[in-house]
Amino acid sequence: MKKRSSLFSILIGATTVAVALSGCTAGGAEPGAEERDPIRLTTMPAPSGFPVWLAGELGFYEENGLDVQEMSYFPSGAPMLEAGLAGEWDAGYIGGPPAIVGGARWGMITGGVEAEESGIHAIYQRAGAGADDLAGGTALLATGSTGHQVLEACLEENGTSLDEMQAVSLEMPNIVSTFERGEGDLAQVWDPFLVRMDEQFERLCSGDELGVDVFVVYQLHPDFVESNRDAAVRWLEAVYRANEMMSTDVDEVMPLIREFLDEQGVEIDDPSLELAISGRNWMSLEEAAELNNSGGTEDGLRATAEFLSSIGNLDEVPEFDFIDTELLNEALEYRASK
């Protein structure tokens, strides 16, 4: 029978909802709980953040000797990184740009790639517009995001650049609503708004067609890795087991992701949710380890770092010594030994 975590406390802050997970039963502490290593996790209340929750829901963390003491949710990578720097979580999912900034400036550790998600990024234009109409127009975008990176690649593909347009930076829901009101000439959009936009506007570019690698990663706090590397390895093995289900067991995953999103108060229609899953290349543990070992993780993050540096969000392209390639190799060894 599947073991489910019980939620006993919900703390609501300006930028985060912290959910404490209990391993207690009516008779007191669950047998063996004191023998498990404590860990505090973080993720986002979105399909991309789901595997971190799923691994707990299916009991993978407990199976690997881990006791999840807290699961914190953040709306974006910036406040998540800030909380991590304050020592409020040990491991979790995070986007590429904050992972790079956190690694370059503060030594936050990248364990491996969760997914390549260029398939959930698109650039929209109005019907009848052409490449010659772009210069002098207005582009709506989330500045400094990987979607911004895709937009720059799209404009280059069409013989222009953002320097030749008026750039208006907005939060993603506002990009969509503003474009729908008839404002702006281009809109940079990611899931879960792609289906909605496809029904109304034409795609100028999509991230996967442009060949832009958009990586999101599993990040760990360096203090946690240093103090209990073995627990970090066991966490990575567990979360990648959940990650693999996003492509191999989609039918089983769908009702669980609905449960996760309902818990977080997130509303996504079925077609948009299906695209949010199918539009990502979810990595297996073996695939993520191979990306690390071959330099592919560094190459993808380096391209994003070069973009961040070009727009002034990063002082310089860093050395990528914050990618701990051995963690996933050790996770593979741990899996083989089970």
Short mmCIF file of C-alpha atoms in Angstrom, two decimals:
data_model
loop_
_atom_site.label_atom_id
_atom_site.label_comp_id
_atom_site.label_asym_id
_atom_site.label_seq_id
_atom_site.Cartn_x
_atom_site.Cartn_y
_atom_site.Cartn_z
CA MET A 1 0.00 0.00 0.00
CA LYS A 2 1.32 3.41 -0.96
CA LYS A 3 2.49 5.46 1.99
CA ARG A 4 1.41 9.10 1.97
CA SER A 5 2.89 11.96 3.97
CA SER A 6 0.47 13.79 6.28
CA LEU A 7 0.37 17.56 6.33
CA PHE A 8 0.06 18.98 9.82
CA SER A 9 1.08 22.61 9.42
CA ILE A 10 0.68 25.25 6.74
CA LEU A 11 2.59 28.48 7.17
CA ILE A 12 1.74 31.23 4.72
CA GLY A 13 4.26 34.04 4.06
CA ALA A 14 4.60 36.78 1.49
CA THR A 15 6.65 34.66 -0.84
CA THR A 16 6.39 31.12 0.47
CA VAL A 17 4.07 28.52 1.86
CA ALA A 18 5.93 26.15 4.14
CA VAL A 19 4.32 22.78 4.64
CA ALA A 20 5.64 20.66 7.47
CA LEU A 21 5.51 16.95 6.80
CA SER A 22 5.01 14.64 9.74
CA GLY A 23 6.04 11.01 10.11
CA CYS A 24 3.95 10.61 13.27
CA THR A 25 1.12 8.24 14.02
CA ALA A 26 -1.56 8.49 16.69
CA GLY A 27 0.60 6.44 19.01
CA GLY A 28 3.65 8.68 18.71
CA ALA A 29 6.69 8.69 16.42
CA GLU A 30 6.61 6.18 13.60
CA PRO A 31 8.88 3.21 14.32
CA GLY A 32 12.30 3.73 12.81
CA ALA A 33 11.75 7.45 12.16
CA GLU A 34 14.52 8.38 14.55
CA GLU A 35 16.93 6.32 12.46
CA ARG A 36 16.30 8.32 9.29
CA ASP A 37 18.35 11.36 8.30
CA PRO A 38 16.43 14.66 8.48
CA ILE A 39 16.11 16.70 5.31
CA ARG A 40 14.27 19.92 4.38
CA LEU A 41 13.11 20.20 0.79
CA THR A 42 11.93 22.98 -1.49
CA THR A 43 10.08 23.17 -4.79
CA MET A 44 7.56 25.23 -6.76
CA PRO A 45 3.78 24.76 -6.87
CA ALA A 46 3.88 23.92 -10.58
CA PRO A 47 4.22 20.82 -12.80
CA SER A 48 7.99 21.36 -12.98
CA GLY A 49 8.25 21.16 -9.20
CA PHE A 50 6.06 18.07 -8.87
CA PRO A 51 8.70 15.26 -8.73
CA VAL A 52 10.09 16.56 -5.42
CA TRP A 53 6.61 16.13 -3.88
CA LEU A 54 5.93 12.88 -5.74
CA ALA A 55 8.97 11.12 -4.31
CA GLY A 56 7.66 11.83 -0.82
CA GLU A 57 4.11 10.84 -1.69
CA LEU A 58 5.26 7.45 -2.96
CA GLY A 59 7.51 6.81 0.04
CA PHE A 60 10.80 6.96 -1.86
CA TYR A 61 12.47 9.23 0.69
CA GLU A 62 11.53 6.98 3.60
CA GLU A 63 12.75 3.94 1.67
CA ASN A 64 16.12 5.69 1.35
CA GLY A 65 16.37 6.46 5.05
CA LEU A 66 15.31 10.11 4.88
CA ASP A 67 12.88 11.97 7.12
CA VAL A 68 11.38 15.00 5.33
CA GLN A 69 10.90 17.55 8.07
CA GLU A 70 9.65 20.38 5.88
CA MET A 71 8.62 21.08 2.29
CA SER A 72 8.67 24.76 1.34
CA TYR A 73 7.05 26.20 -1.78
CA PHE A 74 8.16 29.32 -3.64
CA PRO A 75 6.62 31.06 -6.65
CA SER A 76 9.96 31.55 -8.41
CA GLY A 77 13.67 30.90 -8.15
CA ALA A 78 14.75 34.23 -6.66
CA PRO A 79 12.97 33.91 -3.29
CA MET A 80 13.78 30.20 -3.24
CA LEU A 81 17.48 30.95 -3.61
CA GLU A 82 17.28 33.66 -0.96
CA ALA A 83 15.74 31.19 1.48
CA GLY A 84 18.40 28.62 0.64
CA LEU A 85 21.15 31.11 1.35
CA ALA A 86 19.51 31.74 4.71
CA GLY A 87 19.83 28.02 5.44
CA GLU A 88 16.10 27.30 5.27
CA TRP A 89 16.28 24.23 3.00
CA ASP A 90 18.72 21.46 2.14
CA ALA A 91 17.75 20.36 -1.37
CA GLY A 92 15.16 20.84 -4.07
CA TYR A 93 14.23 21.83 -7.60
CA ILE A 94 15.21 25.22 -9.06
CA GLY A 95 15.47 26.94 -12.45
CA GLY A 96 18.67 27.37 -14.42
CA PRO A 97 19.34 31.12 -13.87
CA PRO A 98 19.01 31.04 -10.04
CA ALA A 99 21.00 27.80 -9.94
CA ILE A 100 23.81 29.50 -11.87
CA VAL A 101 23.74 32.65 -9.74
CA GLY A 102 23.58 30.63 -6.52
CA GLY A 103 26.42 28.38 -7.61
CA ALA A 104 28.64 31.15 -8.93
CA ARG A 105 28.24 33.54 -6.00
CA TRP A 106 27.56 31.33 -3.01
CA GLY A 107 28.59 27.79 -3.87
CA MET A 108 25.11 26.27 -4.03
CA ILE A 109 25.56 22.82 -5.55
CA THR A 110 23.97 21.55 -8.76
CA GLY A 111 23.39 17.82 -8.47
CA GLY A 112 21.99 17.24 -11.94
CA VAL A 113 19.46 18.25 -14.57
CA GLU A 114 15.81 17.58 -13.75
CA ALA A 115 14.55 18.30 -17.27
CA GLU A 116 15.30 20.01 -20.55
CA GLU A 117 12.28 22.22 -21.13
CA SER A 118 12.73 24.16 -24.37
CA GLY A 119 9.47 22.53 -25.49
CA ILE A 120 7.40 24.62 -23.08
CA HIS A 121 8.71 27.98 -24.37
CA ALA A 122 7.26 29.88 -27.34
CA ILE A 123 7.28 33.36 -28.87
CA TYR A 124 3.95 34.66 -30.22
CA GLN A 125 3.12 37.33 -32.77
CA ARG A 126 -0.09 38.74 -34.15
CA ALA A 127 -1.68 37.36 -37.31
CA GLY A 128 -0.23 38.78 -40.49
CA ALA A 129 2.95 40.08 -38.87
CA GLY A 130 6.28 39.22 -40.45
CA ALA A 131 9.95 39.40 -39.56
CA ASP A 132 10.16 42.84 -41.22
CA ASP A 133 7.60 44.14 -38.72
CA LEU A 134 9.64 43.28 -35.62
CA ALA A 135 12.09 46.19 -35.51
CA GLY A 136 10.52 49.10 -33.65
CA GLY A 137 7.80 46.93 -32.15
CA THR A 138 7.14 46.05 -28.53
CA ALA A 139 8.14 42.72 -26.94
CA LEU A 140 6.53 41.54 -23.71
CA LEU A 141 8.88 39.30 -21.71
CA ALA A 142 10.01 38.02 -18.33
CA THR A 143 13.41 39.71 -18.18
CA GLY A 144 16.35 37.53 -17.16
CA SER A 145 14.46 34.26 -17.53
CA THR A 146 15.25 31.31 -19.78
CA GLY A 147 12.22 32.44 -21.79
CA HIS A 148 14.06 35.72 -22.36
CA GLN A 149 17.00 33.63 -23.60
CA VAL A 150 14.66 31.86 -26.05
CA LEU A 151 13.29 35.22 -27.20
CA GLU A 152 16.78 36.53 -27.98
CA ALA A 153 17.50 33.38 -30.01
CA CYS A 154 14.21 33.78 -31.86
CA LEU A 155 14.94 37.39 -32.77
CA GLU A 156 18.43 36.49 -33.95
CA GLU A 157 16.89 33.75 -36.12
CA ASN A 158 14.68 36.42 -37.67
CA GLY A 159 17.47 38.90 -38.32
CA THR A 160 16.94 41.35 -35.50
CA SER A 161 17.49 41.75 -31.75
CA LEU A 162 15.77 43.04 -28.66
CA ASP A 163 17.90 46.19 -28.93
CA GLU A 164 15.79 47.13 -31.94
CA MET A 165 12.52 46.72 -30.05
CA GLN A 166 10.90 48.22 -27.00
CA ALA A 167 11.16 45.64 -24.22
CA VAL A 168 8.45 45.55 -21.54
CA SER A 169 9.15 43.25 -18.59
CA LEU A 170 6.11 41.64 -16.92
CA GLU A 171 5.20 38.64 -14.81
CA MET A 172 4.05 35.73 -16.98
CA PRO A 173 0.27 35.96 -16.33
CA ASN A 174 0.45 39.68 -17.12
CA ILE A 175 2.30 39.01 -20.39
CA VAL A 176 -0.60 36.84 -21.53
CA SER A 177 -3.40 39.18 -20.42
CA THR A 178 -1.63 42.26 -21.82
CA PHE A 179 -1.10 40.60 -25.21
CA GLU A 180 -4.73 39.48 -25.24
CA ARG A 181 -5.81 43.10 -24.74
CA GLY A 182 -4.05 43.98 -27.98
CA GLU A 183 -0.89 45.49 -26.49
CA GLY A 184 2.55 44.45 -27.70
CA ASP A 185 3.80 42.92 -30.94
CA LEU A 186 5.59 39.88 -29.51
CA ALA A 187 4.93 37.85 -26.38
CA GLN A 188 7.40 35.47 -24.72
CA VAL A 189 5.34 32.74 -23.02
CA TRP A 190 5.85 29.44 -21.19
CA ASP A 191 3.51 26.81 -19.77
CA PRO A 192 0.78 26.62 -18.62
CA PHE A 193 -0.29 29.37 -21.02
CA LEU A 194 0.80 27.86 -24.35
CA VAL A 195 -2.50 26.15 -25.23
CA ARG A 196 -4.40 29.35 -24.45
CA MET A 197 -2.05 31.39 -26.63
CA ASP A 198 -2.04 28.82 -29.46
CA GLU A 199 -5.82 29.25 -29.73
CA GLN A 200 -5.47 32.98 -30.40
CA PHE A 201 -2.08 33.83 -31.88
CA GLU A 202 0.63 32.59 -34.22
CA ARG A 203 3.93 31.18 -33.00
CA LEU A 204 6.94 32.96 -34.38
CA CYS A 205 9.34 30.50 -32.70
CA SER A 206 9.37 27.67 -30.23
CA GLY A 207 12.28 26.84 -27.97
CA ASP A 208 12.73 23.27 -29.16
CA GLU A 209 12.78 24.31 -32.82
CA LEU A 210 15.50 26.85 -32.03
CA GLY A 211 17.64 24.17 -30.37
CA VAL A 212 18.12 26.17 -27.17
CA ASP A 213 18.87 23.92 -24.19
CA VAL A 214 16.79 25.09 -21.23
CA PHE A 215 17.85 23.21 -18.12
CA VAL A 216 16.17 23.12 -14.73
CA VAL A 217 18.11 21.33 -12.00
CA TYR A 218 18.18 19.71 -8.60
CA GLN A 219 20.16 21.95 -6.27
CA LEU A 220 21.59 21.21 -2.83
CA HIS A 221 22.88 23.43 -0.06
CA PRO A 222 26.66 23.00 0.32
CA ASP A 223 26.42 22.68 4.11
CA PHE A 224 24.03 19.76 3.74
CA VAL A 225 26.27 17.98 1.22
CA GLU A 226 29.34 18.55 3.38
CA SER A 227 27.69 17.40 6.60
CA ASN A 228 25.87 14.36 5.19
CA ARG A 229 26.92 13.55 1.64
CA ASP A 230 25.46 10.07 1.90
CA ALA A 231 22.01 11.54 2.63
CA ALA A 232 22.40 13.88 -0.34
CA VAL A 233 23.15 10.89 -2.57
CA ARG A 234 20.14 8.98 -1.26
CA TRP A 235 17.90 12.01 -1.83
CA LEU A 236 19.04 12.31 -5.43
CA GLU A 237 18.40 8.62 -6.10
CA ALA A 238 14.87 8.97 -4.68
CA VAL A 239 13.92 12.17 -6.50
CA TYR A 240 15.19 10.80 -9.82
CA ARG A 241 12.99 7.73 -9.35
CA ALA A 242 10.04 10.14 -9.26
CA ASN A 243 11.50 12.11 -12.15
CA GLU A 244 11.63 9.02 -14.33
CA MET A 245 7.91 8.43 -13.79
CA MET A 246 7.15 11.69 -15.60
CA SER A 247 7.95 9.95 -18.87
CA THR A 248 7.53 6.24 -18.13
CA ASP A 249 4.36 6.22 -15.97
CA VAL A 250 2.36 9.24 -17.15
CA ASP A 251 -1.04 7.60 -16.61
CA GLU A 252 -0.20 6.91 -12.97
CA VAL A 253 1.29 10.36 -12.51
CA MET A 254 -1.68 12.39 -13.82
CA PRO A 255 -4.07 11.94 -10.86
CA LEU A 256 -1.21 12.53 -8.43
CA ILE A 257 -0.13 15.75 -10.12
CA ARG A 258 -3.76 16.87 -9.94
CA GLU A 259 -3.71 16.16 -6.20
CA PHE A 260 -0.46 18.14 -5.84
CA LEU A 261 -1.76 21.13 -7.79
CA ASP A 262 -5.08 21.11 -5.92
CA GLU A 263 -3.20 21.17 -2.60
CA GLN A 264 -1.35 24.27 -3.80
CA GLY A 265 -4.45 25.97 -5.23
CA VAL A 266 -3.09 25.86 -8.79
CA GLU A 267 -5.64 25.63 -11.61
CA ILE A 268 -4.48 24.17 -14.94
CA ASP A 269 -6.79 22.73 -17.61
CA ASP A 270 -6.13 19.20 -18.88
CA PRO A 271 -4.61 20.12 -22.28
CA SER A 272 -2.22 22.61 -20.65
CA LEU A 273 -1.20 20.09 -18.00
CA GLU A 274 -0.57 17.41 -20.61
CA LEU A 275 1.64 19.83 -22.56
CA ALA A 276 3.48 20.82 -19.38
CA ILE A 277 4.47 17.18 -18.96
CA SER A 278 5.04 16.15 -22.59
CA GLY A 279 6.87 19.38 -23.45
CA ARG A 280 9.70 18.54 -21.06
CA ASN A 281 12.42 15.96 -21.48
CA TRP A 282 12.49 14.48 -17.97
CA MET A 283 15.87 12.97 -17.16
CA SER A 284 16.45 9.54 -15.72
CA LEU A 285 19.21 9.17 -13.17
CA GLU A 286 21.38 7.53 -15.83
CA GLU A 287 20.72 10.30 -18.37
CA ALA A 288 21.41 13.06 -15.86
CA ALA A 289 24.64 11.39 -14.76
CA GLU A 290 25.74 11.05 -18.39
CA LEU A 291 25.01 14.75 -18.96
CA ASN A 292 27.17 15.59 -15.95
CA ASN A 293 30.00 13.27 -16.94
CA SER A 294 30.06 14.34 -20.60
CA GLY A 295 30.04 18.06 -19.82
CA GLY A 296 26.54 18.48 -21.24
CA THR A 297 25.16 19.94 -18.02
CA GLU A 298 27.92 22.53 -17.98
CA ASP A 299 27.46 23.32 -21.67
CA GLY A 300 23.74 23.99 -21.27
CA LEU A 301 24.15 26.07 -18.13
CA ARG A 302 27.12 27.90 -19.65
CA ALA A 303 24.95 29.05 -22.58
CA THR A 304 22.43 30.42 -20.10
CA ALA A 305 25.23 32.04 -18.07
CA GLU A 306 26.57 33.72 -21.21
CA PHE A 307 23.10 35.08 -21.87
CA LEU A 308 22.77 36.33 -18.26
CA SER A 309 26.17 37.99 -18.53
CA SER A 310 25.21 39.66 -21.82
CA ILE A 311 22.20 41.36 -20.21
CA GLY A 312 24.11 42.34 -17.06
CA ASN A 313 22.47 39.87 -14.66
CA LEU A 314 25.78 38.10 -14.05
CA ASP A 315 29.14 39.81 -13.67
CA GLU A 316 30.96 37.15 -15.63
CA VAL A 317 30.55 33.62 -16.89
CA PRO A 318 31.63 31.50 -13.91
CA GLU A 319 33.69 28.38 -13.52
CA PHE A 320 31.21 25.56 -13.16
CA ASP A 321 32.83 23.90 -10.16
CA PHE A 322 29.46 24.06 -8.38
CA ILE A 323 28.28 21.11 -10.52
CA ASP A 324 29.18 18.11 -8.34
CA THR A 325 29.36 15.44 -11.03
CA GLU A 326 30.25 12.70 -8.57
CA LEU A 327 26.96 12.96 -6.66
CA LEU A 328 24.96 11.27 -9.42
CA ASN A 329 27.67 8.67 -9.98
CA GLU A 330 27.40 7.84 -6.28
CA ALA A 331 23.60 7.77 -6.59
CA LEU A 332 23.92 5.20 -9.39
CA GLU A 333 26.19 3.11 -7.18
CA TYR A 334 23.70 3.38 -4.34
CA ARG A 335 20.83 2.30 -6.62
CA ALA A 336 22.83 -0.69 -7.84
CA SER A 337 23.52 -1.74 -4.26
CA LYS A 338 19.85 -1.72 -3.17
#
